[in-house]
Coordinates of C-alpha atoms in Angstrom, one line a residue:
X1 CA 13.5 -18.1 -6.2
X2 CA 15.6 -19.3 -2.8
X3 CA 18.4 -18.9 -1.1
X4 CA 21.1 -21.5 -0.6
X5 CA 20.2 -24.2 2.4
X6 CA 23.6 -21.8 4.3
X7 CA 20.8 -19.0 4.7
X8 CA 17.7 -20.9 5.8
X9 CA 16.4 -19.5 8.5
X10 CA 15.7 -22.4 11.5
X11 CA 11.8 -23.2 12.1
X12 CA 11.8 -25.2 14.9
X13 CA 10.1 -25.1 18.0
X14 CA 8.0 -22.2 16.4
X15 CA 4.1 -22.3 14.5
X16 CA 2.2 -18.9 13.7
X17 CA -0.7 -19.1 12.2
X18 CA -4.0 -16.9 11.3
X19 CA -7.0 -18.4 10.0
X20 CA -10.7 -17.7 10.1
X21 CA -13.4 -20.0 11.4
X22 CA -16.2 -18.5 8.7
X23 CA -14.0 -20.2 5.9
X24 CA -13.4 -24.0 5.0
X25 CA -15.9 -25.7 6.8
X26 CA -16.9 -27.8 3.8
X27 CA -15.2 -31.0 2.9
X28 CA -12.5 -30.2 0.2
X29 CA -12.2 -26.8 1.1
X30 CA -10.5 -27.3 4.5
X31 CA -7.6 -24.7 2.9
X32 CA -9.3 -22.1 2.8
X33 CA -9.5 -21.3 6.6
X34 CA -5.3 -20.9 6.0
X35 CA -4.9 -17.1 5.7
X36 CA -1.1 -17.5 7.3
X37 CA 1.0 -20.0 8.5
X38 CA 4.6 -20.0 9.7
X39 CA 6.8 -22.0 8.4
X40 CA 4.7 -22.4 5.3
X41 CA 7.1 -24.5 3.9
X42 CA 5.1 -27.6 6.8
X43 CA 3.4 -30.3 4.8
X44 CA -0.7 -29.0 4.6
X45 CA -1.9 -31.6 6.3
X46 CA 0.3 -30.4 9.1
X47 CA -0.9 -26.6 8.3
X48 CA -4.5 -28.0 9.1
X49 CA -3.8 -30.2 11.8
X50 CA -2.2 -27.4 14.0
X51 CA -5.5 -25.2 12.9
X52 CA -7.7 -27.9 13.3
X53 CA -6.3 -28.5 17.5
X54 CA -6.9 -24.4 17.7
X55 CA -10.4 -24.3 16.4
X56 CA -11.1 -27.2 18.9
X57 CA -9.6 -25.8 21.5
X58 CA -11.0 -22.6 21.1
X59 CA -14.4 -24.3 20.8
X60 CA -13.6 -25.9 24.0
X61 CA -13.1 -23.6 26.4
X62 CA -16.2 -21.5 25.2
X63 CA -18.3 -24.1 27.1
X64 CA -16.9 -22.8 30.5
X65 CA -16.4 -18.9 29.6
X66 CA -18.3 -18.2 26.3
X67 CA -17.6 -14.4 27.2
X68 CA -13.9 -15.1 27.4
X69 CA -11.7 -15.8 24.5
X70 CA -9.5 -18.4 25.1
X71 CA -6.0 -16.9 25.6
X72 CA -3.2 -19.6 26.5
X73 CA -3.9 -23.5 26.8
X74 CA -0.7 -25.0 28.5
X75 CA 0.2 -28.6 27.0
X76 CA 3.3 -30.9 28.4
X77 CA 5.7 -30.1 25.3
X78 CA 4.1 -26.8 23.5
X79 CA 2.1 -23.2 24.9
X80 CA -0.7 -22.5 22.1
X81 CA -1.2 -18.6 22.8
X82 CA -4.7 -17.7 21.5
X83 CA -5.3 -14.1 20.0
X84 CA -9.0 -13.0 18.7
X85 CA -7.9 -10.5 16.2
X86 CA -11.1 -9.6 14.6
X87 CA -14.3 -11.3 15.3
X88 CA -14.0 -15.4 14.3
X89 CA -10.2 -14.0 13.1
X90 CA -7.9 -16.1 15.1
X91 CA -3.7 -15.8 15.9
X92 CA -2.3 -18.8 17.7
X93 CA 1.7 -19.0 18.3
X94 CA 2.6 -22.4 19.2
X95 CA 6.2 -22.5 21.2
X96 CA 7.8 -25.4 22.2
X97 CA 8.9 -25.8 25.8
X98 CA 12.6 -25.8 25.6
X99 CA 15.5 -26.4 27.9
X100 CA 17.6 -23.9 26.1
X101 CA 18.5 -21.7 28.6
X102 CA 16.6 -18.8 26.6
X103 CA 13.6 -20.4 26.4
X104 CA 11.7 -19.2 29.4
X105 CA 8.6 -16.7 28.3
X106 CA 5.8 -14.9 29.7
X107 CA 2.5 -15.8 28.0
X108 CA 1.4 -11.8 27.8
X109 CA 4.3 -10.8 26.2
X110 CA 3.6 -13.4 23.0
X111 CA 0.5 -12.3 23.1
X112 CA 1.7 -8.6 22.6
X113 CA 3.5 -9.7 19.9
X114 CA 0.6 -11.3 18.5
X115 CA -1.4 -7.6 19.0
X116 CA 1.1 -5.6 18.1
X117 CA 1.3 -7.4 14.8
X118 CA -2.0 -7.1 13.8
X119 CA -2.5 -4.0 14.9
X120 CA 0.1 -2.9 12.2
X121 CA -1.0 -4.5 9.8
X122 CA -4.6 -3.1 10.1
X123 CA -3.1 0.6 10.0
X124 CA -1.2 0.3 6.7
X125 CA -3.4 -2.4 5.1
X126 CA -7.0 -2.3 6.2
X127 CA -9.0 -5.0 8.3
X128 CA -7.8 -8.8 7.2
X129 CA -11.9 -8.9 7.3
X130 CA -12.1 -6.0 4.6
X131 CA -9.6 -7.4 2.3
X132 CA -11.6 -11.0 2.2
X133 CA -14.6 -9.2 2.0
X134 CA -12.7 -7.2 -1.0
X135 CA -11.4 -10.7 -3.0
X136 CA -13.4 -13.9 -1.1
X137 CA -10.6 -15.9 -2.6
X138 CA -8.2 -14.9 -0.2
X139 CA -5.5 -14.4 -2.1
X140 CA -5.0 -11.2 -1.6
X141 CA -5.3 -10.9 2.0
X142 CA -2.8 -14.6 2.3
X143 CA -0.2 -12.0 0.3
X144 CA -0.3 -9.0 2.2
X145 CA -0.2 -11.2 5.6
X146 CA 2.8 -13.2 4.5
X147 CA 5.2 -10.4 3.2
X148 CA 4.1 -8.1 6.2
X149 CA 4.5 -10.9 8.9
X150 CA 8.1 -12.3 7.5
X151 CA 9.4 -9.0 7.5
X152 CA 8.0 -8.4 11.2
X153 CA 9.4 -11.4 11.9
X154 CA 13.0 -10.8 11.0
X155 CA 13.2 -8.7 13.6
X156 CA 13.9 -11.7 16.4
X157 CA 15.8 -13.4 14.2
X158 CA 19.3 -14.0 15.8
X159 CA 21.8 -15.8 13.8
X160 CA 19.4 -18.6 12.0
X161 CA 17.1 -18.6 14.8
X162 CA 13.8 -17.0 15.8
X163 CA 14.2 -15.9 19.2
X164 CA 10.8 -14.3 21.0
X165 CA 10.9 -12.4 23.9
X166 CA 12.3 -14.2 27.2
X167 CA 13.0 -13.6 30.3
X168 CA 15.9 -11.3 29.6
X169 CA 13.1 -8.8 28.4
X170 CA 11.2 -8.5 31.7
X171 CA 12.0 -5.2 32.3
X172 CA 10.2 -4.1 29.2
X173 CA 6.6 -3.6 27.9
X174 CA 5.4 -4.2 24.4
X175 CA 2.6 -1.9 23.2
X176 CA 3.2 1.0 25.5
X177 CA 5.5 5.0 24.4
X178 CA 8.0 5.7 26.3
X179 CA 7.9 9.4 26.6
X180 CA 10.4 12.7 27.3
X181 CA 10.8 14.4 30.3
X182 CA 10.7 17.7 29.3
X183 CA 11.1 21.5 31.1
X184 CA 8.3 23.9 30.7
X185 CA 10.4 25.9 28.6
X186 CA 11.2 23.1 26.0
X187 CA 7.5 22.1 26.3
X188 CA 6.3 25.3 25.0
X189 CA 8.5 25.6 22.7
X190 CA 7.2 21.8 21.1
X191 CA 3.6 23.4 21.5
X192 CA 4.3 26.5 19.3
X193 CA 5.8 24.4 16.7
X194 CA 3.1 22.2 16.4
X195 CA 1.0 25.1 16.2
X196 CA 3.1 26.1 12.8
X197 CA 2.8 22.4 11.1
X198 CA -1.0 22.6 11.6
X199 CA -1.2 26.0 9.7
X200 CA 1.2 24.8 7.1
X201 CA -1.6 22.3 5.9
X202 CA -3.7 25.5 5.1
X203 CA -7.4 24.3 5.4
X204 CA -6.5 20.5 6.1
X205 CA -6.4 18.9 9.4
X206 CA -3.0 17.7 10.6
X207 CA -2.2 15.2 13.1
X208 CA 1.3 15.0 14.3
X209 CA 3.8 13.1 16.7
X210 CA 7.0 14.2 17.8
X211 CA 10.1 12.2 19.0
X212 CA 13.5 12.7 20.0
X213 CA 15.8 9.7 19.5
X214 CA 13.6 7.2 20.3
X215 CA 10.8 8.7 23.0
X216 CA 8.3 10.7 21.9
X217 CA 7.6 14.1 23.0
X218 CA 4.2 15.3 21.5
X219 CA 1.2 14.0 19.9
X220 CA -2.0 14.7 18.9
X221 CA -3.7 11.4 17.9
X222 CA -5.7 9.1 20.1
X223 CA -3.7 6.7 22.4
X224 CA -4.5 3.6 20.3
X225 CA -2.8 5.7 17.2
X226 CA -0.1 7.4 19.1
X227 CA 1.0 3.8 19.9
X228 CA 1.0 2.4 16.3
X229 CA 2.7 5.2 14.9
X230 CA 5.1 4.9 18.2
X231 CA 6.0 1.7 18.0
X232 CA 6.5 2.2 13.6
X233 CA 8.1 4.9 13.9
X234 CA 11.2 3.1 16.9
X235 CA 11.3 0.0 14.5
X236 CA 12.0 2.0 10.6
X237 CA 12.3 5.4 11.1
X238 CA 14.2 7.0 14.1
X239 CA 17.5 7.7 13.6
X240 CA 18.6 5.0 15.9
X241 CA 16.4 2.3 13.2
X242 CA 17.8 4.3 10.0
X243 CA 21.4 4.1 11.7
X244 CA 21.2 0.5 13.1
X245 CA 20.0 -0.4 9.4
X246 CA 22.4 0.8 7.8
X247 CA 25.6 0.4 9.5
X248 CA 27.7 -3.1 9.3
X249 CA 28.0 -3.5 12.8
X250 CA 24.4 -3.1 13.3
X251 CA 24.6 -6.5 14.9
X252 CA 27.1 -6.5 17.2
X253 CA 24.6 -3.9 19.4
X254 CA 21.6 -5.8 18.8
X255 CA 22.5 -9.1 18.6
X256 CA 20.9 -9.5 14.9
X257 CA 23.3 -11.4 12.9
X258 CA 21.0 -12.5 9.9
X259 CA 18.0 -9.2 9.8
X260 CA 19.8 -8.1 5.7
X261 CA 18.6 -11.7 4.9
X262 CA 15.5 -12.3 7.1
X263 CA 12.9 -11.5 5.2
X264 CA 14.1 -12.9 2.1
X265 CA 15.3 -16.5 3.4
X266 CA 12.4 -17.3 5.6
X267 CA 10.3 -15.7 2.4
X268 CA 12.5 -18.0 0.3
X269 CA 12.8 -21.1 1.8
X270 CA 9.2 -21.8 2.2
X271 CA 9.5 -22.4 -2.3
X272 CA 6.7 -23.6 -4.4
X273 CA 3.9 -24.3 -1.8
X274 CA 4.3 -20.7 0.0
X275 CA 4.6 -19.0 -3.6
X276 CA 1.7 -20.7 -5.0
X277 CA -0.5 -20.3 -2.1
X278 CA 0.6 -17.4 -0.2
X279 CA 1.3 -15.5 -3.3
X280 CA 4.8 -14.0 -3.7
X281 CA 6.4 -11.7 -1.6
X282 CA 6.3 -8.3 -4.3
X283 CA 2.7 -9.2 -6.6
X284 CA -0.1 -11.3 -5.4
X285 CA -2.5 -12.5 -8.2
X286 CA -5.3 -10.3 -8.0
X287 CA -8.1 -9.2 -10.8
X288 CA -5.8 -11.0 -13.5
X289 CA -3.3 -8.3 -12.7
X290 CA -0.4 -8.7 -11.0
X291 CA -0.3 -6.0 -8.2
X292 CA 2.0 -4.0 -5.8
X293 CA 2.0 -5.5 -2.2
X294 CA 3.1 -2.8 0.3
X295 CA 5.8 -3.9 2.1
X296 CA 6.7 -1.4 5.4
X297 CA 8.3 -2.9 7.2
X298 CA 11.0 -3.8 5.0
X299 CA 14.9 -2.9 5.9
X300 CA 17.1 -0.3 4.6
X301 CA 13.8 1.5 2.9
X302 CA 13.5 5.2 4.0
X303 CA 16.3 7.6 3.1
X304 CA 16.7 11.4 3.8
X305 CA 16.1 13.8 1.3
X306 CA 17.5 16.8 0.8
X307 CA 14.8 19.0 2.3
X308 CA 14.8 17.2 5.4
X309 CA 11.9 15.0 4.4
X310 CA 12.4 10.5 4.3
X311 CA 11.5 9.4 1.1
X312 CA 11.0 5.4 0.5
X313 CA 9.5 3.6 -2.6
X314 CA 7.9 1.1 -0.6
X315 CA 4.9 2.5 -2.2
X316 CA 5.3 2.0 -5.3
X317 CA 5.2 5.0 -7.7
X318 CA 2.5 7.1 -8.3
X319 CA -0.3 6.5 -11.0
X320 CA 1.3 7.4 -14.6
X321 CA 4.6 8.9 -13.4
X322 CA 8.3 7.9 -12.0
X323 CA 8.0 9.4 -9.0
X324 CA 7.3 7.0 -5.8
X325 CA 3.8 8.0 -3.5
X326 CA 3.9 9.1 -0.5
X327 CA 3.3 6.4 1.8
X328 CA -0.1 6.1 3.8
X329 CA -1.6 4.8 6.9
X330 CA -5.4 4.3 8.3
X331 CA -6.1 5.6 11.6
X332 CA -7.5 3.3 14.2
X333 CA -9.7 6.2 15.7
X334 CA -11.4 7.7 12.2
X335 CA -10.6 5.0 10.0
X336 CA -9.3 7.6 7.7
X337 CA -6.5 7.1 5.3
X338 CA -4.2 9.3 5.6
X339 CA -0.9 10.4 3.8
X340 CA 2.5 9.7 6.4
X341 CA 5.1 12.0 6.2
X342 CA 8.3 12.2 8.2
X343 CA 10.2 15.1 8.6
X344 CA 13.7 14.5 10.4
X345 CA 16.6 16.7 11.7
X346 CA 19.4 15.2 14.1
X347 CA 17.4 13.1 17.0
X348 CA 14.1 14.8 16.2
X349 CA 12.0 13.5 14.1
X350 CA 8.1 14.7 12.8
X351 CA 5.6 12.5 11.7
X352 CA 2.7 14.3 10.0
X353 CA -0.6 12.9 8.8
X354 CA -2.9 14.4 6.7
X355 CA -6.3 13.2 5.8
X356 CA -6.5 12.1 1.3
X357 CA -9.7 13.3 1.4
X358 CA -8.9 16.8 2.8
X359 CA -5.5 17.5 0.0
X360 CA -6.6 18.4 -3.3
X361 CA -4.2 17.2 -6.2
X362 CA -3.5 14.6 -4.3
X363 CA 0.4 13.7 -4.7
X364 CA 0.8 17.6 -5.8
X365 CA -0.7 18.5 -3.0
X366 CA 1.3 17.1 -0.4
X367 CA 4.0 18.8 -2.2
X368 CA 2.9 21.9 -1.9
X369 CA 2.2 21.3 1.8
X370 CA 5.7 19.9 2.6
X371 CA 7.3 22.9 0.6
X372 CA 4.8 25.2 3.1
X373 CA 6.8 23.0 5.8
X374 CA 10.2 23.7 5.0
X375 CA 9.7 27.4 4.7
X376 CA 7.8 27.6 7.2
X377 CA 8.9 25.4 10.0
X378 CA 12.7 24.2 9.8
X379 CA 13.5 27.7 12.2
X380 CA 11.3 26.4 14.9
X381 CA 12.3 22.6 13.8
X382 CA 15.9 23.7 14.8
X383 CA 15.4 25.3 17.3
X384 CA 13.1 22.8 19.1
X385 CA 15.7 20.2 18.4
X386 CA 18.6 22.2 19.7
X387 CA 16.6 22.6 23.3
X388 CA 15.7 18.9 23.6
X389 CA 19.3 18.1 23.1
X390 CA 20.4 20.6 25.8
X391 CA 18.3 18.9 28.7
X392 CA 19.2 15.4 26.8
X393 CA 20.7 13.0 29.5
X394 CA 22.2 10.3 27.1
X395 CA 20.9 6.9 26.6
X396 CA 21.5 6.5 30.5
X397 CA 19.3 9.7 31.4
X398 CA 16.3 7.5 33.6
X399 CA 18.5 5.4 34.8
X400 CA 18.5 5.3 38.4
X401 CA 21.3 4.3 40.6
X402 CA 21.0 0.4 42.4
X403 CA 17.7 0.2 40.8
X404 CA 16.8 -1.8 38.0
X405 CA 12.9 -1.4 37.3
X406 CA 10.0 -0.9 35.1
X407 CA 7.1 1.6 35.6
X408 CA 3.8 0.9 33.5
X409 CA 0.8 3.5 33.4
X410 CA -1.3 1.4 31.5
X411 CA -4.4 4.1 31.5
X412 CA -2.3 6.3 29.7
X413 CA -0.3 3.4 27.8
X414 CA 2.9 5.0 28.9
X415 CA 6.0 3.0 30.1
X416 CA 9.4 3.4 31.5
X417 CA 12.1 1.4 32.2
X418 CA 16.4 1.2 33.3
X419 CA 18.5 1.4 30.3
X420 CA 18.9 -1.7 28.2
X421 CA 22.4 -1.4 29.3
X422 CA 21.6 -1.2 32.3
X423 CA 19.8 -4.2 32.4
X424 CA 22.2 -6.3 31.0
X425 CA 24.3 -6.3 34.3
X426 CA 21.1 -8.6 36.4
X427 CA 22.3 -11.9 37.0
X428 CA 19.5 -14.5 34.5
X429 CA 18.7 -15.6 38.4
X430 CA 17.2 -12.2 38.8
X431 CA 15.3 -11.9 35.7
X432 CA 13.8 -15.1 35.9
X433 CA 12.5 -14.4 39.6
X434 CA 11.2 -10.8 38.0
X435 CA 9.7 -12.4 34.5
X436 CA 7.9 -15.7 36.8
X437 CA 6.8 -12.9 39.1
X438 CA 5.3 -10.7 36.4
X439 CA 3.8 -13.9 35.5
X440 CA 1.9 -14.3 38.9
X441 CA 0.6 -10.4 38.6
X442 CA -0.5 -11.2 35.0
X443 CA -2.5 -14.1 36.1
X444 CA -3.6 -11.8 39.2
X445 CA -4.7 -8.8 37.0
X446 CA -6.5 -11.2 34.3
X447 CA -8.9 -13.1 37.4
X448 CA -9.7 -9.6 38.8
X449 CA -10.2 -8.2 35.5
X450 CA -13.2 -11.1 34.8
X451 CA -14.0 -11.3 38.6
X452 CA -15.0 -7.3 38.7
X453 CA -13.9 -5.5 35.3
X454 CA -15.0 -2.4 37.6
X455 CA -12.5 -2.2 40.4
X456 CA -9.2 -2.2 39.7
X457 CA -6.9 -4.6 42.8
X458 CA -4.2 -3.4 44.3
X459 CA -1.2 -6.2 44.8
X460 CA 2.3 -6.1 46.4
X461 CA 4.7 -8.9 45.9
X462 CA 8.7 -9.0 47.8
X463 CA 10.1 -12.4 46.6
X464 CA 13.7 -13.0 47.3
X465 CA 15.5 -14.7 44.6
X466 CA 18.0 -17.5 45.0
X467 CA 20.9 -15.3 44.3
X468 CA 19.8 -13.3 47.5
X469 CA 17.9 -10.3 45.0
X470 CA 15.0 -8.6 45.8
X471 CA 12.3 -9.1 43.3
X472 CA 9.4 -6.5 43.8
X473 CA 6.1 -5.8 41.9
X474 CA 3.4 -3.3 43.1
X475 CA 0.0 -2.4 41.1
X476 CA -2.1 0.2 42.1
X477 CA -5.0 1.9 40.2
X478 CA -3.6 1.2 36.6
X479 CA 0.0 2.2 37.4
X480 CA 2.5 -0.5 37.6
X481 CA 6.1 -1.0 39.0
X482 CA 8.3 -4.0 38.7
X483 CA 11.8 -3.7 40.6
X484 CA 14.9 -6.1 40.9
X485 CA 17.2 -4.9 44.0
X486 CA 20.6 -6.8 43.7
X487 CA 22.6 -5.2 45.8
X488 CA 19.8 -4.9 48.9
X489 CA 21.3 -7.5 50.9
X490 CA 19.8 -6.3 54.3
X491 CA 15.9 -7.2 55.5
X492 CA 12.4 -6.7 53.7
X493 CA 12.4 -4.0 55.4
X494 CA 15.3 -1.8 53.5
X495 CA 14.0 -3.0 50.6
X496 CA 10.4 -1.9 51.1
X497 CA 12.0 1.2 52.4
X498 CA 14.0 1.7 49.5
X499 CA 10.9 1.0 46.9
X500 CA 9.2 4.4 49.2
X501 CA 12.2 6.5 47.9
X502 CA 12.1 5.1 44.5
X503 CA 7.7 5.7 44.4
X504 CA 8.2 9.2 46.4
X505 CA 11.2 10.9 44.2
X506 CA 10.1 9.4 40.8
X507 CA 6.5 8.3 40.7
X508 CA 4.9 11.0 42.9
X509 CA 4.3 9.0 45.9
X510 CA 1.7 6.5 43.5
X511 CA 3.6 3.7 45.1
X512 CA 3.7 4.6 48.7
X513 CA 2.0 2.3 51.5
X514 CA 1.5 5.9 53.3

């Protein structure tokens, strides 16, 4: 099973690994601490020799804070970014300092992506901790981790490359919804359809979110949920991820030349040692069966059936019939498994949860209760679709003129930001002055947060780049806004002035010095 040396995807500069500090402390079972390693084609000794730096280092540092997890060690060649998953469950990226002119990073936003990974995982596969505790071998949880992680991963792959977030994506925040501004009228008219879905599940409780394009509008799940069902729902199923998937010039807009192949030649070119250890990518050993491995976040998977429903067979099909299941999630909030389903018409697009334990007839059920759906519903589905698209600005609609910015609420885990398009017109002078700046607050926020995890402090930062830009950032009682003025080539004071007009027309005054 490979690919031809043409597809293999390029490993270095790059380590991600995830191993747990209960396993392999014996001699001759050092392996067994390996639950994932990237690129697992490296030599073992290498595998453990990386691991083996991280569990020092993390024993390190817990002399000098033994209530804080180590997060980010700094060496002269590499960053080690630390991530606690679950308790003694570790993820460490290891990035080489580069001199590519790409290669500049903030340490938080790695560790998103380490967070944002798991975090995913965990809703559509359990705990890592439950499925060791559910096969000690490990086999079964080194399976589900590699399959789910190298398709994750082919989404930064550009050209043969593995490119993480830089600089250039300053002006955006990992792990936060970006929501709808919506008019009373259009708001009630979301409210009364929601109102419909929940009665269509007859006796059952129903969860629901609600997006247009790619911004959601409605939900009724806890913010930790919303935001994993958010962020799956922007990466496979929107109609901009179903469109970009499928079209042959996906990757002329998002600068993906190799995601058809991704998963399948960094999957491949690890051969032998990755099969036999890692298990491969479709069965994993398990019982003395072969069995299914869920794959989600594979491309090109979920289609549009003809009553409006997307239908995949990443499931697998159901128990003694042809027909795949309906794909299902575990809430964060309930730990419930739930059946997903995802209703979709134009931009709008409804993802529905219902609890197993609450359908009877399982698979039958859920039949039943989509069929209830599209009798039902689809009126009020159209209808609600047809009003978001009326007071729909285009993909430019919160941009704001000489402004280039991002707002962050994180109590509410909402964020905002210019157009990617938008964006793309900041000189790399500017972005580098923003992304070392957000640096400084994330350094800022992470002393005060240790100092006095009760108070929340206030900081305001005017920085003026090389290239003459004003590079802004002000926090104030969880709200954050990050701002890069290009054109403001007066005195602090128009700038500061022009950040009051921003905070006062489009933040309700939260920014104001006033």
């Amino acid at each position: 099973m490979g690919l031809s040396s043409a597809n293999t995807v390029v490993n270095e500069g790059f380590q991600f690994c995830i191993f747990d500090l209960r396993r392999g402390q014996h001699e001759g079972q050092e392996l067994d601490k390996i639950l994932f390693f990237y690129p697992a084609d490296l030599p073992f000794s290498t595998q453990l020799s990386v691991i083996g730096l991280s569990e020092g280092l993390i024993t390190f540092t817990r002399i000098f804070s033994p209530e804080a997890a180590c997060e980010v060690i700094e060496a002269e060649r590499h960053s080690h970014v630390f991530h606690q998953a679950e308790p003694d469950i570790w993820m460490v990226m290891v990035v080489e300092k580069s001199k590519e002119s790409d290669a500049i990073w903030r340490i938080d936003a790695l560790r998103r992506v380490l967070k944002e990974v798991h975090s995913l995982f965990v809703m559509f596969h359990g705990s890592i901790r439950s499925l060791l505790d559910k096969e000690p071998s490990g086999e079964l949880v080194r399976s589900h981790l590699y399959a789910f992680i190298m398709d994750y991963l082919s989404d930064f792959l550009v050209g043969k490359k593995i490119k993480l977030p830089s600089f250039r994506d300053c002006l955006k925040e990992r792990g936060t919804v970006q929501m709808l501004t919506v008019g009373r009228e259009a708001a009630l008219e979301v409210q009364s359809l929601v109102r419909v879905l929940e009665s269509c599940a007859g006796n059952a409780p129903c969860y629901s979110l609600v997006l247009f394009q790619d911004l959601l509008v409605s939900t009724t799940l806890s913010p930790d949920d919303t935001i994993n069902l958010f962020t799956y729902a922007v990466l496979r199923l929107a109609p901009n991820a179903l469109l970009s998937r499928a079209s042959s010039w996906s990757y002329l807009r998002k600068g993906n030349t190799a995601s058809q192949i991704a998963a399948a030649s960094v999957m491949a070119s690890s051969g032998s040692v990755s099969e036999q250890f890692y298990g491969s990518r479709d069965t994993s050993p398990h019982g003395g069966e072969r069995s299914h491995v869920v794959r989600p976040l594979q491309h090109n998977k979920w289609y549009k059936g003809t009553d409006g429903f997307l239908v995949t067979d990443i499931w697998g099909p159901e128990v003694g019939s042809m027909v795949s299941a309906t794909p299902t999630v575990l809430l964060h909030q309930t730990e419930e498994r739930m059946y997903l389903c995802v209703y979709q018409h134009k931009s709008l697009t409804l993802i529905l949860l219902f609890p197993i334990s609450s359908i009877l007839n399982g698979e039958q059920g859920i039949s039943v209760v989509k069929q209830q759906i599209v009798e039902n519903a689809s009126l009020k589905m159209l209808k609600v679709e047809e009003k978001l698209s009326k007071g729909w600005g285009g993909e430019n609609a919160y941009h704001v003129g000489g402004y280039r910015y991002l707002l962050v609420d994180g109590d509410r885990n909402v964020s905002r930001a210019s157009p990617p398009g938008k964006v793309t017109t900041l000189t790399k002078e500017s972005l580098i002055s923003l992304s070392n700046l957000r640096e400084e607050i994330d350094l800022e926020k992470s002393r005060a947060k240790w100092d006095d995890p009760d108070h929340e402090k206030d900081l305001e930062i005017c920085i003026r780049a090389k290239n003459n830009a004003w590079v802004i950032a002000r926090t104030t009682r969880g709200k954050e806004l990050y701002m890069v003025l290009e054109k403001a080539n007066e005195t602090l004071l128009f700038a500061s002035d022009a950040i009051e007009k921003f905070s006062n027309r489009y933040c309700s005054g939260a920014f104001s010095l006033d």
